[in-house]
Tab-separated table of C-alpha atoms in Angstrom:
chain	number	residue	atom	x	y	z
A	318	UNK	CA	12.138	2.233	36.425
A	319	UNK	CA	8.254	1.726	35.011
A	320	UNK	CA	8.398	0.181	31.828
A	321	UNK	CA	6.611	2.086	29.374
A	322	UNK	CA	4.786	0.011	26.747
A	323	UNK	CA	5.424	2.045	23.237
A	324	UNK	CA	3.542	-0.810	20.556
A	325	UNK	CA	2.811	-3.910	20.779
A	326	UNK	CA	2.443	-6.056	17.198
A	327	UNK	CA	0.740	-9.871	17.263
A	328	UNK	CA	4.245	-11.608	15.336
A	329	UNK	CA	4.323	-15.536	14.022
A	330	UNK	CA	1.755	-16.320	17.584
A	331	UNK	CA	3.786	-14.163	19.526
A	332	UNK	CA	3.848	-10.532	20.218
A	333	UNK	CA	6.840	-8.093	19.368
A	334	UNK	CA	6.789	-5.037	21.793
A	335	UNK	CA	8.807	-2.139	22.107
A	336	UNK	CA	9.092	-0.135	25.547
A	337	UNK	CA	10.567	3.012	27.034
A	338	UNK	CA	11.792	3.638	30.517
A	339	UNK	CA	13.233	6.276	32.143
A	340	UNK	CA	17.000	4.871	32.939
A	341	UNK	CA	18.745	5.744	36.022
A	342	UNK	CA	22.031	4.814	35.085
A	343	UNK	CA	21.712	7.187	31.597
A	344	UNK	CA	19.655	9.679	33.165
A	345	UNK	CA	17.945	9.805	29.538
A	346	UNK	CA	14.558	7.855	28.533
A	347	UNK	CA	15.965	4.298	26.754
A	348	UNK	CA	14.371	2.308	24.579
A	349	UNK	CA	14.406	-1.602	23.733
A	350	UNK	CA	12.416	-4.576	21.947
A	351	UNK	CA	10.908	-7.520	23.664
A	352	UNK	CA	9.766	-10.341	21.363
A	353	UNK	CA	7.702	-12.950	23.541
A	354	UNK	CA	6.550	-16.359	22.002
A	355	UNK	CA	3.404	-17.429	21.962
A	356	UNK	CA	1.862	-17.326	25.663
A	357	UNK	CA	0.940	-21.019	25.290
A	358	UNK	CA	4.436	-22.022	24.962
A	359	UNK	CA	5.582	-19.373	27.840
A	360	UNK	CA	2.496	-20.724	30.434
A	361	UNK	CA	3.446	-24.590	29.710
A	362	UNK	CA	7.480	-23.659	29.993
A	363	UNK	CA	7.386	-20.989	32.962
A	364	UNK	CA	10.194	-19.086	33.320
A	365	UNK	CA	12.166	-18.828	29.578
A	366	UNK	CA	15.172	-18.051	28.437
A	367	UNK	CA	16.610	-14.794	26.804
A	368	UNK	CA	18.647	-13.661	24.632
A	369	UNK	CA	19.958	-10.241	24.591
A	370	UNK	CA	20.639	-8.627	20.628
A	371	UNK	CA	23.097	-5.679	20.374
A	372	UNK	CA	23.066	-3.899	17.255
A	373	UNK	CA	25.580	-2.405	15.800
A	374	UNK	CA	25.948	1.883	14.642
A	375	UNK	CA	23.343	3.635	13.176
A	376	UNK	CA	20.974	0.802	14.303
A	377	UNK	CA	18.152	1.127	16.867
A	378	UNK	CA	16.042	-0.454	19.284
A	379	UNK	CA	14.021	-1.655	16.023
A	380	UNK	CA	16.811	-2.844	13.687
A	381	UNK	CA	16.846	-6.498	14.832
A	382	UNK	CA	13.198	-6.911	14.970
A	383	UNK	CA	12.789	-5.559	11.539
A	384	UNK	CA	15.764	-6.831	9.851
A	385	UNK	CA	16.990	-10.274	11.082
A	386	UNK	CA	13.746	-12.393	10.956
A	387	UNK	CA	14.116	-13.585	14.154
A	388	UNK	CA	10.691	-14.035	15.541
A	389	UNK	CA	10.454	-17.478	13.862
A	390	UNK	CA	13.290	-18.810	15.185
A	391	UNK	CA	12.540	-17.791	18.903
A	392	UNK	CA	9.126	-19.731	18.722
A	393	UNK	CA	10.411	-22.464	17.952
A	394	UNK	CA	13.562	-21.929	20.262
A	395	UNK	CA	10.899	-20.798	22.918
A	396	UNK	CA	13.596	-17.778	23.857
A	397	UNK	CA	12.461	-14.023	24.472
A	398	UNK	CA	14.461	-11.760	22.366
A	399	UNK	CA	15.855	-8.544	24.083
A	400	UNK	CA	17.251	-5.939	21.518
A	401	UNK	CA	18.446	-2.464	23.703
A	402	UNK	CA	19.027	0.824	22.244
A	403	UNK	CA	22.376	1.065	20.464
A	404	UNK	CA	23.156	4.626	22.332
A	405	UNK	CA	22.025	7.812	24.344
A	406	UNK	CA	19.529	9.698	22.865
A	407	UNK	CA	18.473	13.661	23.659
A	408	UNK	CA	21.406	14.314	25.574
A	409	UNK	CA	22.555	17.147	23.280
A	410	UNK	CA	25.906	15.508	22.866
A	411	UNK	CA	28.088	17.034	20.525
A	412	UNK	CA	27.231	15.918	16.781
A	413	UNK	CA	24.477	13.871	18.229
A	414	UNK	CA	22.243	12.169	15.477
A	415	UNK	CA	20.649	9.219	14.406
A	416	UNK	CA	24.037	8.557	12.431
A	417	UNK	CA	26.442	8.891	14.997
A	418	UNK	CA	30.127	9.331	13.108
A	419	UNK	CA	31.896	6.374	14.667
A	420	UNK	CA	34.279	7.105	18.280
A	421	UNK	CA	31.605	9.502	18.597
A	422	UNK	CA	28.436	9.348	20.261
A	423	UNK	CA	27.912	5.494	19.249
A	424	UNK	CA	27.372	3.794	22.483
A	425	UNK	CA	29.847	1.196	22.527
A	426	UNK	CA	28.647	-0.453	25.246
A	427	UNK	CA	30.753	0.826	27.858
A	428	UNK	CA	30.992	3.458	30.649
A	429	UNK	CA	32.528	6.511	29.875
A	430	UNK	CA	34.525	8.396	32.123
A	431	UNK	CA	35.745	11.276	30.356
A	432	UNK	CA	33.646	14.623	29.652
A	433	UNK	CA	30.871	15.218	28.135
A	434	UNK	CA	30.622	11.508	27.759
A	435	UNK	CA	30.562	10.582	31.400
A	436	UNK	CA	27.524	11.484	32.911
A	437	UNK	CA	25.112	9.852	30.115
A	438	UNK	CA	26.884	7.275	27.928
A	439	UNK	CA	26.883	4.406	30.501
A	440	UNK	CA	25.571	1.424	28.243
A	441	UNK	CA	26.938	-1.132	29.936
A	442	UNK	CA	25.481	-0.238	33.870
A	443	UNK	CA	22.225	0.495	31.719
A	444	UNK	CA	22.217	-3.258	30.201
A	445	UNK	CA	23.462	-5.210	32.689
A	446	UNK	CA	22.212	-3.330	36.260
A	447	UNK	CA	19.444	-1.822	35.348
A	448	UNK	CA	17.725	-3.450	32.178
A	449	UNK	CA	18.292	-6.959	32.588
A	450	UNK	CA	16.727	-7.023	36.529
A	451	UNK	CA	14.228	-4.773	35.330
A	452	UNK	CA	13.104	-7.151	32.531
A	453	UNK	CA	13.496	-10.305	34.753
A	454	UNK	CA	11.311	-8.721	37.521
A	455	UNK	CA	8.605	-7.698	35.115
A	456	UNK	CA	8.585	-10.370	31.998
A	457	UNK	CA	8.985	-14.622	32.627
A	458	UNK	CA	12.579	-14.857	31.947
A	459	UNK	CA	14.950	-17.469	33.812
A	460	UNK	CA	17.775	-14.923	35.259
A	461	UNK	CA	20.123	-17.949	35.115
A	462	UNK	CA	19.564	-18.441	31.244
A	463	UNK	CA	20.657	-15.594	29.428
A	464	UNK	CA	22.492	-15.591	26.601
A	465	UNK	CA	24.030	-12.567	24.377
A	466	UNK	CA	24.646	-11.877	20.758
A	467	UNK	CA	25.400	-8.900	18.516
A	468	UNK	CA	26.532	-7.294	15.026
A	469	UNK	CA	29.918	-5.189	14.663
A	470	UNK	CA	29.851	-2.440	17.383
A	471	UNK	CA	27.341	-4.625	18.869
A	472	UNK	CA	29.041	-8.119	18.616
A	473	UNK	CA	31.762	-6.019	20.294
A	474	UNK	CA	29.803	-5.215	22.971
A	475	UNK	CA	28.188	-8.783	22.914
A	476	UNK	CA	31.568	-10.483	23.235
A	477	UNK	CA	32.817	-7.631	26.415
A	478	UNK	CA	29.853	-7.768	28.334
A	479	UNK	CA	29.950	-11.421	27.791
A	480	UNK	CA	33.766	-11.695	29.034
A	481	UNK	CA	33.015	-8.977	32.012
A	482	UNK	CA	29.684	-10.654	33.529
A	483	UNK	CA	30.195	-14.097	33.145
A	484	UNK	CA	27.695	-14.743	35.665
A	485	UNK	CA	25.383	-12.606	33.961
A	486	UNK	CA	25.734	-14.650	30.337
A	487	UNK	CA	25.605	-18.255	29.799
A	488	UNK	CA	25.994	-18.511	26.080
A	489	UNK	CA	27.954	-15.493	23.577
A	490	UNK	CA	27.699	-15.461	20.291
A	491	UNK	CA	28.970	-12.471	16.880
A	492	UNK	CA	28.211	-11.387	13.955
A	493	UNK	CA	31.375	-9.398	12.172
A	494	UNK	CA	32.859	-8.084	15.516
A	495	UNK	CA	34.777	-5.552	16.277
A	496	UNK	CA	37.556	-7.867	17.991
A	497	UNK	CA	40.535	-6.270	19.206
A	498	UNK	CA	38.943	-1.756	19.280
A	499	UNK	CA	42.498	-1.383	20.748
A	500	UNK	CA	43.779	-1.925	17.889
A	501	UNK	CA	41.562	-0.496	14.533
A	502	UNK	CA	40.835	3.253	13.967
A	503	UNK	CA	36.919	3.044	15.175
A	504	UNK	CA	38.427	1.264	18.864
A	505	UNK	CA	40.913	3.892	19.844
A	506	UNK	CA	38.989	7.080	18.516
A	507	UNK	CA	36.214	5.656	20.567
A	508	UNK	CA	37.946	4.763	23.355
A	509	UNK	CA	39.891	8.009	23.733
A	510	UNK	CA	36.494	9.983	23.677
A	511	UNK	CA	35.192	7.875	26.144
A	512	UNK	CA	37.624	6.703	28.135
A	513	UNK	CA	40.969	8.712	28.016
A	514	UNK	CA	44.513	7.755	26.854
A	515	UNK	CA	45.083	5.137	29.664
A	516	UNK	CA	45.185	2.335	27.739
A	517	UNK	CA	44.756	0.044	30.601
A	518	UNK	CA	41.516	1.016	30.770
A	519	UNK	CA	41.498	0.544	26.940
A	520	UNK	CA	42.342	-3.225	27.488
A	521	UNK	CA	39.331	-3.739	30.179
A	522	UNK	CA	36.813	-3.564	26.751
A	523	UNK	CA	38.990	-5.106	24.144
A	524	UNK	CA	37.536	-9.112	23.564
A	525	UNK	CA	40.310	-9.926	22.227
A	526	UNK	CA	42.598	-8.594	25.551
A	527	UNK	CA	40.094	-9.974	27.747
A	528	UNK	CA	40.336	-13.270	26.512
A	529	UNK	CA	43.832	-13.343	26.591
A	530	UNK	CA	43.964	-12.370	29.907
A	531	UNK	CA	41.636	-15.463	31.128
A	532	UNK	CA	43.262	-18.283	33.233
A	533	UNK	CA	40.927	-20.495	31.851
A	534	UNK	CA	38.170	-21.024	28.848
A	535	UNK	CA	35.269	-19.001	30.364
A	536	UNK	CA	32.681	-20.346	27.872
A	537	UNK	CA	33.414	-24.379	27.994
A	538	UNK	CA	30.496	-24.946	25.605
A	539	UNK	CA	32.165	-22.890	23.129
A	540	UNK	CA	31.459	-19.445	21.344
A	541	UNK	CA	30.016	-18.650	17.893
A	542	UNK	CA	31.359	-15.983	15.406
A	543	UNK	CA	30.534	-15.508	11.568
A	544	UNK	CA	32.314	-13.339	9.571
A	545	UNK	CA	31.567	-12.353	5.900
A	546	UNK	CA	35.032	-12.642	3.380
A	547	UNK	CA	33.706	-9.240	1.603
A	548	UNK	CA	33.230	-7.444	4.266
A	549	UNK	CA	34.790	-4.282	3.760
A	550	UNK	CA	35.250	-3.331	7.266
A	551	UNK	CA	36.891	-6.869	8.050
A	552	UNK	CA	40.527	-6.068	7.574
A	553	UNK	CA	41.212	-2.926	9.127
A	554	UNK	CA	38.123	-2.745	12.007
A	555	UNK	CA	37.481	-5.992	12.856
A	556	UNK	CA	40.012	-8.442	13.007
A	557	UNK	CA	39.155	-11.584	14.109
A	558	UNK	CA	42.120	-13.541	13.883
A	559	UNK	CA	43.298	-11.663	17.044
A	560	UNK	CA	40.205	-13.151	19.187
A	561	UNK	CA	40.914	-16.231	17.057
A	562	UNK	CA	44.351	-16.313	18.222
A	563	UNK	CA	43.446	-15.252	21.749
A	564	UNK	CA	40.985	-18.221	22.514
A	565	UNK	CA	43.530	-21.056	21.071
A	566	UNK	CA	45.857	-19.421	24.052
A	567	UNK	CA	43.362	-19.893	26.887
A	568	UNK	CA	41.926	-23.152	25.237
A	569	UNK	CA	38.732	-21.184	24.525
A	570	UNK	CA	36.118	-23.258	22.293
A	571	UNK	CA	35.823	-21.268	19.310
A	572	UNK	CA	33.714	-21.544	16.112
A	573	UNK	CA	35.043	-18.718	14.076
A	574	UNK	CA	33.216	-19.374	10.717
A	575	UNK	CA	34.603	-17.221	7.736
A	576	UNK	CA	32.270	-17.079	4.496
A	577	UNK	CA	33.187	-16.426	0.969
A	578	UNK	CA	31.092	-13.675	-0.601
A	579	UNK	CA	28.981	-12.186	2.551
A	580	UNK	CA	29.206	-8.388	3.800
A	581	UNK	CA	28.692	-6.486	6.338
A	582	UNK	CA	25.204	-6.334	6.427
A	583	UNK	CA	21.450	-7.942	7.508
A	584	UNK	CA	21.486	-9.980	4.579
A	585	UNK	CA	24.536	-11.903	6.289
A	586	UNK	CA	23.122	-12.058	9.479
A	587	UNK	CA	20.208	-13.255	8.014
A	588	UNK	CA	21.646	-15.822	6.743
A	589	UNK	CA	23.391	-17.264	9.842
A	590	UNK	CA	21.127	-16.480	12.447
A	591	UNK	CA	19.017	-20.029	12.839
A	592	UNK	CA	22.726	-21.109	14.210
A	593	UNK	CA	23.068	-18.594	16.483
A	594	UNK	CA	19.748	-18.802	18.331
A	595	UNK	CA	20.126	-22.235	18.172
A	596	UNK	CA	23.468	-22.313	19.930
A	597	UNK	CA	22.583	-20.343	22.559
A	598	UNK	CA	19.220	-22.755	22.478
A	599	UNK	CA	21.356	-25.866	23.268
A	600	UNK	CA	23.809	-24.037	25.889
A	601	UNK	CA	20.721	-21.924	28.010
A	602	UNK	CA	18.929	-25.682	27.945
A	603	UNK	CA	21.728	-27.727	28.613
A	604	UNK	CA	22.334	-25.373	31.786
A	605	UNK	CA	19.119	-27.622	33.249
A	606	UNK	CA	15.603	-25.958	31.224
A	607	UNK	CA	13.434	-27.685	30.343
């Protein structure tokens, strides 16, 4: 369970690390990124919030710190940033690369139960029973203030974990999600490697399902997505109009913000990120930090 520090890089006052561990729950060493603000800010504040970034296929552990420009933000924010691994790695999984082809290999932050799957590709025990306690026992984060986000496979995952530990996240927030996996080609290839044809058990990681399936608006304060118009995944992968549709059912709060011109990439979450960390900002404070 010893973290392992990897680097360690001095980032706008702050410092952006990256660790290794040896995970339990994936039986594999797993990376992830810390980015702590300035130690001023964290001494004079105590315990901080965090927010959790999961990043989408082909993307690692380093994707986020490198791409989004985040560091900035989280100063002034005074959050930690936690960016996981997007997958297993060394398991000698079949077709196993840094470019997993998608349905296969590509975490999707979910336990699989089906072979060879089953016994490694457990991202979401990894994230939220092992990581997460491990990084609020070791690092001055508030357990009761932390918030999740993520891009495409990860703002599916974002949105899941979100709906499936509600006591675990406070605030949710996507970029581009994949919305309803039950129902695009990347969802069901994925979830019949992982998971089998029982498409009840299908329904237990589709957002869009979940949501639908609430008896009552499990984020009050309201959730965040942005979704680029020129996306070329948008219509056939993600479709957010069925999360959309979901939330106005179970009088979910919902800022679904569609922009003209923006694709699939960091550029766009670039671009849109300053209101993400700041909505989780105003949610993990409002819950009583100060």
């Amino acid at each position: 369970m010893a973290m392992e520090l990897l680097s360690a890089h001095a980032c706008f006052g702050g410092e952006q690390r990256f660790y290794s561990h040896a995970s339990n729950e994936v039986g594999l060493p797993m990376r992830f990124s810390v980015f702590l603000p300035p130690q001023p800010r964290i001494k004079a504040l105590g315990k901080v919030p965090a927010l959790v970034y999961l990043a989408g296929l082909t993307c690692t552990e380093e994707t986020f710190a490198m791409k989004a420009g985040a560091q900035r933000l989280a100063v002034d924010a005074g959050i930690i940033l936690i960016a996981p691994d997007t997958s297993p790695r060394g398991a000698n999984a079949p077709g196993e690369s840094a470019d997993w082809d998608f349905g296969v290999g590509a975490g999707f932050y979910l336990d699989a139960t089906q072979q060879p799957w089953a016994k490694h590709w457990r991202m979401e025990s990894w994230i939220v029973r092992e990581l997460l306690p491990l990084l609020v026992k070791e690092l001055p984060i508030a357990d009761d203030r932390i918030g999740i986000s993520g891009h495409s496979m990860g703002g599916h995952g974002a949105l899941t974990l979100a709906l499936r530990h509600p006591d675990v996240f406070r605030s949710v927030s996507a970029f581009a999600p994949i919305a309803s996996p039950t129902r695009c080609p990347w969802g069901v290839k994925a979830f019949s490697g992982y998971l089998g044809e029982d498409k009840n058990e299908w329904a237990k990681h589709d957002a869009s399902l979940l949501m639908a399936a609430s008896s009552s608006a499990p984020y009050p304060e309201g959730i965040l997505i942005d979704q680029g118009l020129n996306d070329k995944f948008l219509d056939e992968q993600l479709k957010p109009e069925f999360f959309e549709q979901a939330c106005a059912q179970v009088g979910q709060p919902l800022e679904l913000r569609r922009h003209a011109g923006y694709d699939h990439g960091y550029y766009f979450v670039q671009s849109f990120l300053a209101d993400h960390i700041a909505h989780h900002a105003r949610i993990l404070a409002g819950l009583g930090f100060k």
